[in-house]
PDB file of C-alpha atoms in Angstrom:
ATOM      1  CA  UNK A   1    -119.461 -61.667  85.754  1.00 43.00           C
ATOM      2  CA  UNK A   2    -118.672 -60.549  82.208  1.00 45.00           C
ATOM      3  CA  UNK A   3    -120.675 -57.314  82.469  1.00 47.00           C
ATOM      4  CA  UNK A   4    -118.857 -56.414  85.700  1.00 49.00           C
ATOM      5  CA  UNK A   5    -115.473 -56.828  83.999  1.00 47.00           C
ATOM      6  CA  UNK A   6    -116.492 -54.548  81.161  1.00 46.00           C
ATOM      7  CA  UNK A   7    -117.861 -51.920  83.590  1.00 51.00           C
ATOM      8  CA  UNK A   8    -114.562 -51.958  85.463  1.00 49.00           C
ATOM      9  CA  UNK A   9    -112.664 -51.589  82.206  1.00 49.00           C
ATOM     10  CA  UNK A  10    -114.539 -48.365  81.491  1.00 51.00           C
ATOM     11  CA  UNK A  11    -113.093 -46.662  84.578  1.00 46.00           C
ATOM     12  CA  UNK A  12    -109.691 -48.335  84.901  1.00 47.00           C
ATOM     13  CA  UNK A  13    -106.564 -46.629  83.505  1.00 50.00           C
ATOM     14  CA  UNK A  14    -105.633 -47.625  79.966  1.00 56.00           C
ATOM     15  CA  UNK A  15    -102.617 -49.638  81.158  1.00 55.00           C
ATOM     16  CA  UNK A  16    -104.786 -51.826  83.402  1.00 56.00           C
ATOM     17  CA  UNK A  17    -107.387 -52.070  80.658  1.00 59.00           C
ATOM     18  CA  UNK A  18    -104.657 -53.427  78.366  1.00 77.00           C
ATOM     19  CA  UNK A  19    -103.455 -55.931  80.965  1.00 77.00           C
ATOM     20  CA  UNK A  20    -106.947 -57.372  81.362  1.00 73.00           C
ATOM     21  CA  UNK A  21    -107.179 -57.942  77.609  1.00 73.00           C
ATOM     22  CA  UNK A  22    -103.739 -59.589  77.663  1.00 83.00           C
ATOM     23  CA  UNK A  23    -104.901 -61.964  80.407  1.00 80.00           C
ATOM     24  CA  UNK A  24    -108.058 -62.745  78.441  1.00 77.00           C
ATOM     25  CA  UNK A  25    -105.958 -63.438  75.344  1.00 80.00           C
ATOM     26  CA  UNK A  26    -103.767 -65.870  77.285  1.00 81.00           C
ATOM     27  CA  UNK A  27    -106.840 -67.661  78.585  1.00 76.00           C
ATOM     28  CA  UNK A  28    -108.239 -68.016  75.052  1.00 73.00           C
ATOM     29  CA  UNK A  29    -104.885 -69.309  73.773  1.00 77.00           C
ATOM     30  CA  UNK A  30    -104.524 -71.802  76.628  1.00 76.00           C
ATOM     31  CA  UNK A  31    -108.055 -73.217  76.544  1.00 74.00           C
ATOM     32  CA  UNK A  32    -107.866 -74.761  73.077  1.00 61.00           C
ATOM     33  CA  UNK A  33    -106.407 -74.487  69.608  1.00 60.00           C
ATOM     34  CA  UNK A  34    -109.715 -72.957  68.548  1.00 65.00           C
ATOM     35  CA  UNK A  35    -109.066 -69.898  70.712  1.00 66.00           C
ATOM     36  CA  UNK A  36    -106.513 -68.349  68.354  1.00 84.00           C
ATOM     37  CA  UNK A  37    -108.883 -65.840  66.748  1.00 88.00           C
ATOM     38  CA  UNK A  38    -110.275 -64.791  70.133  1.00 88.00           C
ATOM     39  CA  UNK A  39    -106.729 -64.423  71.488  1.00 89.00           C
ATOM     40  CA  UNK A  40    -105.703 -62.259  68.538  1.00 92.00           C
ATOM     41  CA  UNK A  41    -108.790 -60.080  69.000  1.00 91.00           C
ATOM     42  CA  UNK A  42    -108.012 -59.650  72.704  1.00 90.00           C
ATOM     43  CA  UNK A  43    -104.386 -58.700  71.980  1.00 92.00           C
ATOM     44  CA  UNK A  44    -105.569 -56.138  69.405  1.00 92.00           C
ATOM     45  CA  UNK A  45    -107.935 -54.715  72.042  1.00 90.00           C
ATOM     46  CA  UNK A  46    -105.009 -54.535  74.486  1.00 91.00           C
ATOM     47  CA  UNK A  47    -102.937 -52.594  71.963  1.00 94.00           C
ATOM     48  CA  UNK A  48    -105.848 -50.255  71.261  1.00 90.00           C
ATOM     49  CA  UNK A  49    -105.927 -49.458  74.977  1.00 88.00           C
ATOM     50  CA  UNK A  50    -102.141 -49.221  75.316  1.00 91.00           C
ATOM     51  CA  UNK A  51    -100.068 -49.171  72.080  1.00 94.00           C
ATOM     52  CA  UNK A  52     -96.886 -49.347  74.164  1.00 95.00           C
ATOM     53  CA  UNK A  53     -97.716 -52.653  75.860  1.00 94.00           C
ATOM     54  CA  UNK A  54     -94.694 -54.881  75.248  1.00 95.00           C
ATOM     55  CA  UNK A  55     -96.511 -57.976  76.514  1.00 94.00           C
ATOM     56  CA  UNK A  56     -99.442 -57.356  74.139  1.00 95.00           C
ATOM     57  CA  UNK A  57     -97.086 -56.940  71.160  1.00 97.00           C
ATOM     58  CA  UNK A  58     -95.202 -60.086  72.118  1.00 96.00           C
ATOM     59  CA  UNK A  59     -98.374 -62.078  72.767  1.00 95.00           C
ATOM     60  CA  UNK A  60     -99.928 -61.080  69.457  1.00 96.00           C
ATOM     61  CA  UNK A  61     -96.699 -61.861  67.613  1.00 97.00           C
ATOM     62  CA  UNK A  62     -96.418 -65.309  69.221  1.00 95.00           C
ATOM     63  CA  UNK A  63    -100.077 -66.062  68.447  1.00 94.00           C
ATOM     64  CA  UNK A  64     -99.625 -65.072  64.820  1.00 95.00           C
ATOM     65  CA  UNK A  65     -96.416 -67.110  64.590  1.00 94.00           C
ATOM     66  CA  UNK A  66     -98.274 -70.194  65.821  1.00 91.00           C
ATOM     67  CA  UNK A  67    -100.531 -70.231  62.759  1.00 89.00           C
ATOM     68  CA  UNK A  68    -100.004 -72.963  60.200  1.00 86.00           C
ATOM     69  CA  UNK A  69     -99.287 -72.652  57.390  1.00 88.00           C
ATOM     70  CA  UNK A  70     -97.492 -69.345  57.882  1.00 88.00           C
ATOM     71  CA  UNK A  71     -98.277 -66.995  55.023  1.00 94.00           C
ATOM     72  CA  UNK A  72     -95.722 -64.255  54.164  1.00 95.00           C
ATOM     73  CA  UNK A  73     -98.145 -61.540  55.277  1.00 96.00           C
ATOM     74  CA  UNK A  74     -98.572 -63.220  58.673  1.00 96.00           C
ATOM     75  CA  UNK A  75     -94.800 -63.600  59.079  1.00 96.00           C
ATOM     76  CA  UNK A  76     -94.384 -59.902  58.305  1.00 97.00           C
ATOM     77  CA  UNK A  77     -97.074 -58.901  60.824  1.00 97.00           C
ATOM     78  CA  UNK A  78     -95.680 -61.173  63.530  1.00 98.00           C
ATOM     79  CA  UNK A  79     -92.157 -59.859  62.941  1.00 97.00           C
ATOM     80  CA  UNK A  80     -93.330 -56.246  63.248  1.00 98.00           C
ATOM     81  CA  UNK A  81     -94.956 -56.965  66.641  1.00 98.00           C
ATOM     82  CA  UNK A  82     -91.917 -58.890  67.893  1.00 97.00           C
ATOM     83  CA  UNK A  83     -89.701 -55.933  66.960  1.00 97.00           C
ATOM     84  CA  UNK A  84     -92.093 -53.522  68.673  1.00 98.00           C
ATOM     85  CA  UNK A  85     -91.880 -55.649  71.824  1.00 97.00           C
ATOM     86  CA  UNK A  86     -88.075 -55.586  71.565  1.00 95.00           C
ATOM     87  CA  UNK A  87     -88.050 -51.777  71.382  1.00 96.00           C
ATOM     88  CA  UNK A  88     -90.284 -51.557  74.436  1.00 95.00           C
ATOM     89  CA  UNK A  89     -88.502 -54.231  76.458  1.00 90.00           C
ATOM     90  CA  UNK A  90     -84.788 -53.903  75.794  1.00 83.00           C
ATOM     91  CA  UNK A  91     -83.539 -56.788  77.943  1.00 82.00           C
ATOM     92  CA  UNK A  92     -86.222 -59.397  77.194  1.00 88.00           C
ATOM     93  CA  UNK A  93     -84.358 -62.442  75.876  1.00 89.00           C
ATOM     94  CA  UNK A  94     -87.589 -64.393  75.265  1.00 90.00           C
ATOM     95  CA  UNK A  95     -88.785 -61.927  72.631  1.00 94.00           C
ATOM     96  CA  UNK A  96     -85.490 -62.119  70.777  1.00 94.00           C
ATOM     97  CA  UNK A  97     -85.494 -65.914  70.784  1.00 93.00           C
ATOM     98  CA  UNK A  98     -89.108 -66.096  69.587  1.00 95.00           C
ATOM     99  CA  UNK A  99     -88.331 -63.640  66.783  1.00 96.00           C
ATOM    100  CA  UNK A 100     -85.231 -65.664  65.894  1.00 96.00           C
ATOM    101  CA  UNK A 101     -87.320 -68.834  65.682  1.00 95.00           C
ATOM    102  CA  UNK A 102     -89.774 -67.046  63.397  1.00 96.00           C
ATOM    103  CA  UNK A 103     -86.965 -65.847  61.113  1.00 96.00           C
ATOM    104  CA  UNK A 104     -85.432 -69.326  61.047  1.00 94.00           C
ATOM    105  CA  UNK A 105     -88.773 -70.907  60.130  1.00 94.00           C
ATOM    106  CA  UNK A 106     -88.950 -68.363  57.309  1.00 94.00           C
ATOM    107  CA  UNK A 107     -85.553 -69.538  56.018  1.00 93.00           C
ATOM    108  CA  UNK A 108     -83.640 -66.395  56.966  1.00 94.00           C
ATOM    109  CA  UNK A 109     -80.437 -68.045  58.183  1.00 90.00           C
ATOM    110  CA  UNK A 110     -78.053 -65.132  57.844  1.00 88.00           C
ATOM    111  CA  UNK A 111     -75.905 -62.731  59.830  1.00 89.00           C
ATOM    112  CA  UNK A 112     -78.924 -60.727  61.100  1.00 93.00           C
ATOM    113  CA  UNK A 113     -80.214 -63.904  62.751  1.00 95.00           C
ATOM    114  CA  UNK A 114     -76.804 -64.615  64.287  1.00 94.00           C
ATOM    115  CA  UNK A 115     -76.640 -61.038  65.630  1.00 94.00           C
ATOM    116  CA  UNK A 116     -80.154 -61.292  67.042  1.00 95.00           C
ATOM    117  CA  UNK A 117     -79.281 -64.500  68.896  1.00 95.00           C
ATOM    118  CA  UNK A 118     -76.096 -62.988  70.266  1.00 94.00           C
ATOM    119  CA  UNK A 119     -78.199 -60.111  71.603  1.00 92.00           C
ATOM    120  CA  UNK A 120     -80.489 -62.703  73.209  1.00 92.00           C
ATOM    121  CA  UNK A 121     -77.502 -64.426  74.811  1.00 91.00           C
ATOM    122  CA  UNK A 122     -76.295 -61.076  76.171  1.00 89.00           C
ATOM    123  CA  UNK A 123     -79.762 -60.362  77.583  1.00 87.00           C
ATOM    124  CA  UNK A 124     -79.774 -63.765  79.270  1.00 88.00           C
ATOM    125  CA  UNK A 125     -76.530 -62.935  81.046  1.00 84.00           C
ATOM    126  CA  UNK A 126     -78.359 -60.047  82.741  1.00 80.00           C
ATOM    127  CA  UNK A 127     -81.454 -62.092  83.579  1.00 71.00           C
ATOM    128  CA  UNK A 128     -81.978 -63.398  87.129  1.00 65.00           C
ATOM    129  CA  UNK A 129     -81.773 -67.202  87.112  1.00 56.00           C
ATOM    130  CA  UNK A 130     -84.042 -67.806  90.111  1.00 46.00           C
ATOM    131  CA  UNK A 131     -87.181 -65.774  89.380  1.00 47.00           C
ATOM    132  CA  UNK A 132     -88.229 -65.780  85.707  1.00 49.00           C
ATOM    133  CA  UNK A 133     -91.121 -63.579  84.626  1.00 51.00           C
ATOM    134  CA  UNK A 134     -94.579 -65.213  84.401  1.00 48.00           C
ATOM    135  CA  UNK A 135     -94.920 -67.026  81.096  1.00 50.00           C
ATOM    136  CA  UNK A 136     -91.183 -66.863  80.440  1.00 56.00           C
ATOM    137  CA  UNK A 137     -88.861 -69.837  80.122  1.00 64.00           C
ATOM    138  CA  UNK A 138     -86.310 -70.550  82.837  1.00 83.00           C
ATOM    139  CA  UNK A 139     -82.915 -69.058  82.125  1.00 84.00           C
ATOM    140  CA  UNK A 140     -81.100 -72.429  81.628  1.00 89.00           C
ATOM    141  CA  UNK A 141     -83.814 -73.659  79.238  1.00 91.00           C
ATOM    142  CA  UNK A 142     -83.778 -70.393  77.314  1.00 91.00           C
ATOM    143  CA  UNK A 143     -79.973 -70.413  77.177  1.00 93.00           C
ATOM    144  CA  UNK A 144     -80.063 -73.885  75.611  1.00 94.00           C
ATOM    145  CA  UNK A 145     -82.618 -72.717  73.017  1.00 94.00           C
ATOM    146  CA  UNK A 146     -80.359 -69.775  72.173  1.00 95.00           C
ATOM    147  CA  UNK A 147     -77.223 -71.899  71.897  1.00 96.00           C
ATOM    148  CA  UNK A 148     -78.915 -74.520  69.718  1.00 96.00           C
ATOM    149  CA  UNK A 149     -80.430 -71.971  67.347  1.00 95.00           C
ATOM    150  CA  UNK A 150     -77.268 -69.840  67.253  1.00 96.00           C
ATOM    151  CA  UNK A 151     -75.155 -72.883  66.381  1.00 97.00           C
ATOM    152  CA  UNK A 152     -77.545 -73.825  63.583  1.00 95.00           C
ATOM    153  CA  UNK A 153     -77.491 -70.279  62.215  1.00 95.00           C
ATOM    154  CA  UNK A 154     -73.678 -70.205  62.278  1.00 96.00           C
ATOM    155  CA  UNK A 155     -73.440 -73.609  60.607  1.00 95.00           C
ATOM    156  CA  UNK A 156     -75.945 -72.767  57.869  1.00 93.00           C
ATOM    157  CA  UNK A 157     -74.296 -69.390  57.301  1.00 91.00           C
ATOM    158  CA  UNK A 158     -70.903 -71.036  56.911  1.00 92.00           C
ATOM    159  CA  UNK A 159     -72.216 -73.773  54.633  1.00 90.00           C
ATOM    160  CA  UNK A 160     -74.018 -71.263  52.416  1.00 88.00           C
ATOM    161  CA  UNK A 161     -71.068 -68.887  52.099  1.00 89.00           C
ATOM    162  CA  UNK A 162     -68.273 -71.451  52.085  1.00 90.00           C
ATOM    163  CA  UNK A 163     -66.564 -69.516  54.880  1.00 92.00           C
ATOM    164  CA  UNK A 164     -64.729 -71.533  57.516  1.00 94.00           C
ATOM    165  CA  UNK A 165     -65.045 -69.136  60.445  1.00 95.00           C
ATOM    166  CA  UNK A 166     -68.842 -69.441  60.943  1.00 95.00           C
ATOM    167  CA  UNK A 167     -68.495 -73.237  60.937  1.00 96.00           C
ATOM    168  CA  UNK A 168     -65.774 -73.085  63.584  1.00 97.00           C
ATOM    169  CA  UNK A 169     -67.970 -70.728  65.621  1.00 97.00           C
ATOM    170  CA  UNK A 170     -70.807 -73.235  65.274  1.00 97.00           C
ATOM    171  CA  UNK A 171     -68.574 -75.991  66.680  1.00 98.00           C
ATOM    172  CA  UNK A 172     -67.759 -73.829  69.702  1.00 98.00           C
ATOM    173  CA  UNK A 173     -71.420 -72.971  70.263  1.00 97.00           C
ATOM    174  CA  UNK A 174     -72.456 -76.618  69.975  1.00 97.00           C
ATOM    175  CA  UNK A 175     -69.790 -77.539  72.536  1.00 98.00           C
ATOM    176  CA  UNK A 176     -71.421 -75.146  75.007  1.00 97.00           C
ATOM    177  CA  UNK A 177     -74.886 -76.545  74.251  1.00 97.00           C
ATOM    178  CA  UNK A 178     -73.760 -80.177  74.609  1.00 98.00           C
ATOM    179  CA  UNK A 179     -72.106 -79.341  77.929  1.00 97.00           C
ATOM    180  CA  UNK A 180     -75.501 -78.122  79.134  1.00 96.00           C
ATOM    181  CA  UNK A 181     -77.508 -81.039  77.708  1.00 97.00           C
ATOM    182  CA  UNK A 182     -75.203 -84.030  77.032  1.00 97.00           C
ATOM    183  CA  UNK A 183     -78.016 -86.599  76.765  1.00 97.00           C
ATOM    184  CA  UNK A 184     -79.829 -84.795  73.942  1.00 97.00           C
ATOM    185  CA  UNK A 185     -79.392 -87.152  70.966  1.00 96.00           C
ATOM    186  CA  UNK A 186     -80.533 -84.605  68.354  1.00 96.00           C
ATOM    187  CA  UNK A 187     -78.078 -82.058  69.731  1.00 97.00           C
ATOM    188  CA  UNK A 188     -75.209 -84.552  69.646  1.00 97.00           C
ATOM    189  CA  UNK A 189     -76.130 -85.342  66.033  1.00 96.00           C
ATOM    190  CA  UNK A 190     -76.049 -81.667  65.056  1.00 96.00           C
ATOM    191  CA  UNK A 191     -72.732 -81.253  66.848  1.00 97.00           C
ATOM    192  CA  UNK A 192     -71.353 -84.180  64.874  1.00 97.00           C
ATOM    193  CA  UNK A 193     -72.474 -82.595  61.620  1.00 96.00           C
ATOM    194  CA  UNK A 194     -70.753 -79.327  62.583  1.00 97.00           C
ATOM    195  CA  UNK A 195     -67.545 -81.165  63.453  1.00 97.00           C
ATOM    196  CA  UNK A 196     -67.600 -82.951  60.102  1.00 96.00           C
ATOM    197  CA  UNK A 197     -68.157 -79.639  58.294  1.00 95.00           C
ATOM    198  CA  UNK A 198     -65.149 -78.237  60.184  1.00 96.00           C
ATOM    199  CA  UNK A 199     -62.992 -81.148  59.003  1.00 95.00           C
ATOM    200  CA  UNK A 200     -62.825 -82.970  62.348  1.00 97.00           C
ATOM    201  CA  UNK A 201     -64.032 -86.317  61.014  1.00 95.00           C
ATOM    202  CA  UNK A 202     -62.807 -88.453  63.926  1.00 94.00           C
ATOM    203  CA  UNK A 203     -64.600 -86.326  66.509  1.00 97.00           C
ATOM    204  CA  UNK A 204     -67.630 -86.123  64.237  1.00 96.00           C
ATOM    205  CA  UNK A 205     -67.855 -89.899  64.037  1.00 94.00           C
ATOM    206  CA  UNK A 206     -67.680 -90.173  67.835  1.00 95.00           C
ATOM    207  CA  UNK A 207     -70.525 -87.673  68.295  1.00 96.00           C
ATOM    208  CA  UNK A 208     -72.703 -89.293  65.651  1.00 95.00           C
ATOM    209  CA  UNK A 209     -72.202 -92.755  67.127  1.00 94.00           C
ATOM    210  CA  UNK A 210     -73.046 -91.352  70.551  1.00 96.00           C
ATOM    211  CA  UNK A 211     -76.267 -89.920  69.112  1.00 96.00           C
ATOM    212  CA  UNK A 212     -77.219 -93.392  67.842  1.00 93.00           C
ATOM    213  CA  UNK A 213     -76.512 -94.820  71.293  1.00 93.00           C
ATOM    214  CA  UNK A 214     -78.615 -92.193  73.067  1.00 96.00           C
ATOM    215  CA  UNK A 215     -81.617 -92.662  70.790  1.00 93.00           C
ATOM    216  CA  UNK A 216     -81.311 -95.813  68.637  1.00 91.00           C
ATOM    217  CA  UNK A 217     -84.697 -95.300  66.954  1.00 91.00           C
ATOM    218  CA  UNK A 218     -83.555 -92.105  65.192  1.00 88.00           C
ATOM    219  CA  UNK A 219     -82.588 -93.007  61.629  1.00 90.00           C
ATOM    220  CA  UNK A 220     -80.740 -89.840  60.603  1.00 92.00           C
ATOM    221  CA  UNK A 221     -77.804 -90.193  63.046  1.00 90.00           C
ATOM    222  CA  UNK A 222     -77.321 -93.806  61.914  1.00 89.00           C
ATOM    223  CA  UNK A 223     -77.091 -92.740  58.278  1.00 90.00           C
ATOM    224  CA  UNK A 224     -74.714 -89.875  59.055  1.00 92.00           C
ATOM    225  CA  UNK A 225     -72.533 -92.010  61.318  1.00 91.00           C
ATOM    226  CA  UNK A 226     -72.331 -94.774  58.685  1.00 89.00           C
ATOM    227  CA  UNK A 227     -71.260 -92.303  56.009  1.00 90.00           C
ATOM    228  CA  UNK A 228     -68.549 -90.717  58.149  1.00 91.00           C
ATOM    229  CA  UNK A 229     -67.235 -94.083  59.352  1.00 89.00           C
ATOM    230  CA  UNK A 230     -67.179 -95.388  55.784  1.00 85.00           C
ATOM    231  CA  UNK A 231     -65.201 -92.342  54.706  1.00 89.00           C
ATOM    232  CA  UNK A 232     -62.744 -93.007  57.535  1.00 89.00           C
ATOM    233  CA  UNK A 233     -62.365 -96.598  56.309  1.00 84.00           C
ATOM    234  CA  UNK A 234     -64.022 -98.162  59.356  1.00 78.00           C
ATOM    235  CA  UNK A 235     -66.321-100.430  57.406  1.00 63.00           C
ATOM    236  CA  UNK A 236     -66.704-103.058  60.131  1.00 63.00           C
ATOM    237  CA  UNK A 237     -67.765-100.472  62.731  1.00 58.00           C
ATOM    238  CA  UNK A 238     -70.033 -98.906  60.142  1.00 58.00           C
ATOM    239  CA  UNK A 239     -71.768-102.231  59.524  1.00 55.00           C
ATOM    240  CA  UNK A 240     -72.145-102.731  63.287  1.00 54.00           C
ATOM    241  CA  UNK A 241     -74.564 -99.812  63.665  1.00 60.00           C
ATOM    242  CA  UNK A 242     -78.089-100.999  64.333  1.00 56.00           C
ATOM    243  CA  UNK A 243     -81.252 -99.012  63.910  1.00 48.00           C
ATOM    244  CA  UNK A 244     -83.895 -99.880  66.481  1.00 47.00           C
ATOM    245  CA  UNK A 245     -87.339 -99.688  64.910  1.00 45.00           C
ATOM    246  CA  UNK A 246     -90.150 -99.380  67.500  1.00 50.00           C
ATOM    247  CA  UNK A 247     -92.957-101.942  67.061  1.00 44.00           C
TER     248      UNK A 247
END
């Protein structure tokens, strides 16, 4: 079977040649964690056949970004392929979100990241909600990823600069995310932190307590809720919080 595939590749147009390599790369990546090198090689072969293949650039970038630990040189290479995919596929929200996640993991929580995520949100508004592309996330799931990451970027940007506006923008973005996923304990915790940073301590306490109710085994929301309640002078309620430790 393998020899037949390679014979066909010799006569197929370069674009189809590239697509076959992309499919092979996805198979290698899906079969096991040990298929990373083979997947990277297949994506490189796809780009050799068609340098303007957006899916090959994106696939190679995502494969590189999945390495651990991520060395600076690998981050740089992955970023360059993500940006190439963006140039070739202007309205692909997935590429923008994946690049944003790479930048965030590299500690680049600044205005460029916020702008990138806003571009992703704008691209999502144009995306059809019923028929996502193969391998792409559904629009609601991708929108939640964008909102969560955008809110974090706004909050970190505001905390780092001391500016109030990014923090207020983070609160608004978290509100939208919580409306989409109200039972997400980690999201409610982050929303509570943003509210506290914005000076809304009462609302922050309510969100943090709700996070402890939704997932009692998470320690961080308990600690944060206790601190905010103590600051508000609600010592008895603070002492009533109980962390559930799984056996």
